[in-house]
Structures are given as C-alpha cells and as structure tokens.
C-alpha cells in the first residue's frame, strides 16, 4: 500500500502485543497516521456463542490494556478504547477520521469470527478497506480435517498432523517506531469500564502473582526456558515443584503468540539437547491448547453442549451446598481444597490439581461439569474459550479424546503420589500444615493425639469429607454404566 494522507486503524483484539503482530506491521507500512483501537464488545449478539469475560479475566484485561498503552506511548502512539458493538463502532470511527483501511488479526473463535465478518461487511459498505492477517493459531482448523471433512477428535493424530505441516512461520520482530496518532480521536476511560474489583477488592492475590502485559509474558517465557523447563516432562505433575510455564493467561490475551513460544522452545532444545524431551512435552501442551481451539471452531457451543450426545441424559445431581463447599475449598479432601484455594488466591491452578478438582466435582459429587466450567470461567485468569470447556468435557468423559471415560481420580492417592511431602497442601490448607506427610492427605486417619498435636479438630478447624470416596466412586460408576448402555 502506498503512503496516504488518510489515516488507518489497527483493531487490537486478543493480540495485545507489539511483537509478532502482522496487522500492526502492515498498517505501519501504509505510512499514514494511525489509530490503535481496542473494543470491549459486550453486545453478545450474532452467531458463535459469545460469552462475557469472567471476573478474573476482566481484571487481567484491564492490566493488559494499560501495559499495551504504555508500550505504545514509548513509540509515540496511544491506545484508543471503545466499548460497545464493534460492527457499529469501527465504521463510525472510520467515517469520523476518514480512515482508508482497517487492519486486524483474524480469529477462529466462532463468536469473534462472526463479529469480524459482520464488521468487515459494514466497512466495505462505506468504502473502507480491510486487511486481515492470519490468526495466531499454529495451524488453521480447515487445514486439519479427516476424510469426511470434519475436525479431528483425538489429540495424538491431531498433533501429528499439525507437526507434519512443518514449523510455523517465524515471529515478526517488535515494532520499534510507529506513525503518529490521529489527534482528534479520544479514548474512553478504562476506569469507567469497571473491569477491576473495588468493594471488596479481591484481586490482591492476582496482583501478587502476575504481571500482565507483553513484557511480563516474555519474562515468564525466558524464566521458564532458563530454569523450570529442566525436568518439565515429569515435574509438571507435581504441584509442589514449580515447573509450570505460567504462560497461559499471556497466551489467552495474545500478549505473546504461540509462534513466539514455539520457536523459543525449539531454540532452547537446539542449544541444550538434554532438554529435548522436556521441550517436546511442553510443545505438546501448546498443542493441546491448539486442539481445544480447533474443537471450539467446529463446536461454538462447546461450553454448553456435550460433544458426546450419549451424555445428554446423564443423571447429574443438584446440590448447592456441595457445590459451594467445592468452590470454597471446604470438601474435606486436602488436595482438592488446596487446589480450589490456590485458584481463588492466584487465579490459576497447577495442571494435575485441575484434573483432580474437576474429577472430584463431576464424579465424586456427580455435579454437572457445566457448573465447574462456569466457576473456572469466572475465577481463572487464563479462562480460554476453547481450553476451559474442552478440559472440563475431557474430565467429565463427554468430550473429545476422553477415554478412559470411567477414570475416577482418587484424591487421596493423587495427593500422596504427587505431593508426597505435603508441601502443596501445607501452603494452601495451612490448618493442616503441622500434620506429618503420611497423614496430611488423609487427616481422618490421624489419632486424636496426632490431631491435637497438629492443632486440627476435624469438623471445626478443617471439615470432615463431604462424601465417602468409596461410596462416591461406586455411585459414579453406576451412573456411567447407565450412560454407556
């Protein structure tokens, strides 16, 4: 595109970064004044099952937008905020500024894709060009199909197909200099959006744990590849060891792209061949995120409807008291309670513990997986529209790649195996911290003297189990047998 006196607009979506941003690079090359725009579209109209952000992701978004604005100002630009229907806002802004074109990165999230298509049509009607760069996914969903033209429902062949396409394109370098802003365009006030909690302010733990924004994302990636990647393949299952990348919320908001993560990890393996196994396991986890996004592409109602229709008549129970005990980390099963309390404080939870806590809800308590998915959607800073429902359906047995469907995690054995010294439970369930490791995952087995020495009174300082493991397991298996027949 030749330089023009007419400005252009870059529409930032879930790609709140300045590096590896092809739409921003293309807009800069237009050589015109630039409007950097973010729209909080809360209209929830159109196709694709759009969802409001949960409370934790709202907090993250506010912090991420501030970080992006700061980065833009270092380059002579600033972020313009608008709230409302993108299909109306963008054409109006293009008219007001006389914009020649609008640039954005594509999204294969159905709700976002539908909104962008409608917006592009509205822009074309008034003679404004649109330039749409490929999405952040490693492979486009239409490129990964079976013989019938459907998306793959089992992860291993899916990931093999993605990898068989070769490495993704190398990420673009960070934009160092940008054209000037359009002075007449003013931004809405982020505080007016009320994304962050005030009374009460429950986000203290989130602020202690996270640094949203592109700089924070790259620090996380560098720290992970420098240290935590060593032993990741095995260590990632142990919640008391910090082998997690902590990149998921940064990926969720596009503060770092999957391409950047992929190539950085591959480079680490090339530089240090001993890390190859750990890197491949890590890349497969990036692949699982991709897998869930592909599932969402084919199933826009993934958070509402069972992928396996045989589960549509599953005999889920309704028990508000049990659900509340699970949400608050008061089930009487230490590893479950530790995970739920970690989630509330930090907005995240270790991967192995996510599976254990989810399994407990849907199999020990026989509560609908959608209840758990909704709670995680509200409390996770990395609540992803593909991964969150995809993972919950996997645990419940009604989703993709869910075999063996009848697997029921034993929370006691899971704690003893993966938190053998009890450090994770002691951190998040401090009322049990003085129990010895042999008892911390099953305090009901402690003698009265051992409980007294640890300052534990079951039923008072720490709850009795809300359900018996053996009885709950039998009840779940009976329910699943009915589903199978």
Coordinates of N, CA and C in Angstrom, one line a residue, residues 3-8 30-33 97-101:
X3 N 1.9 5.2 0.6 CA 1.7 6.2 1.6 C 0.5 7.1 1.3
X4 N -0.3 7.4 2.3 CA -1.5 8.2 2.1 C -1.7 9.2 3.2
X5 N -2.4 10.3 2.9 CA -2.7 11.2 3.9 C -3.9 10.8 4.8
X6 N -4.6 9.8 4.3 CA -5.7 9.2 5.1 C -5.2 8.3 6.1
X7 N -5.7 8.4 7.4 CA -5.2 7.5 8.4 C -5.7 6.1 8.2
X8 N -5.1 5.2 9.0 CA -5.5 3.8 9.0 C -5.7 3.4 10.5
X30 N 1.8 1.4 5.7 CA 0.9 2.3 4.9 C 1.4 3.7 4.9
X31 N 2.2 4.0 6.0 CA 2.9 5.3 6.0 C 1.9 6.5 6.4
X32 N 0.8 6.1 7.0 CA -0.2 7.1 7.3 C -0.3 7.2 8.8
X33 N -1.0 8.3 9.3 CA -1.3 8.4 10.7 C -2.1 7.2 11.1
X97 N -12.8 9.7 11.1 CA -11.4 10.0 10.9 C -11.0 10.0 9.4
X98 N -11.9 9.6 8.5 CA -11.6 9.5 7.1 C -10.6 8.4 6.8
X99 N -10.7 7.3 7.7 CA -9.7 6.2 7.5 C -9.8 5.5 6.2
X100 N -8.7 5.2 5.6 CA -8.6 4.5 4.4 C -8.8 3.0 4.6
X101 N -8.3 2.4 5.7 CA -8.4 1.0 5.9 C -8.3 0.6 7.4

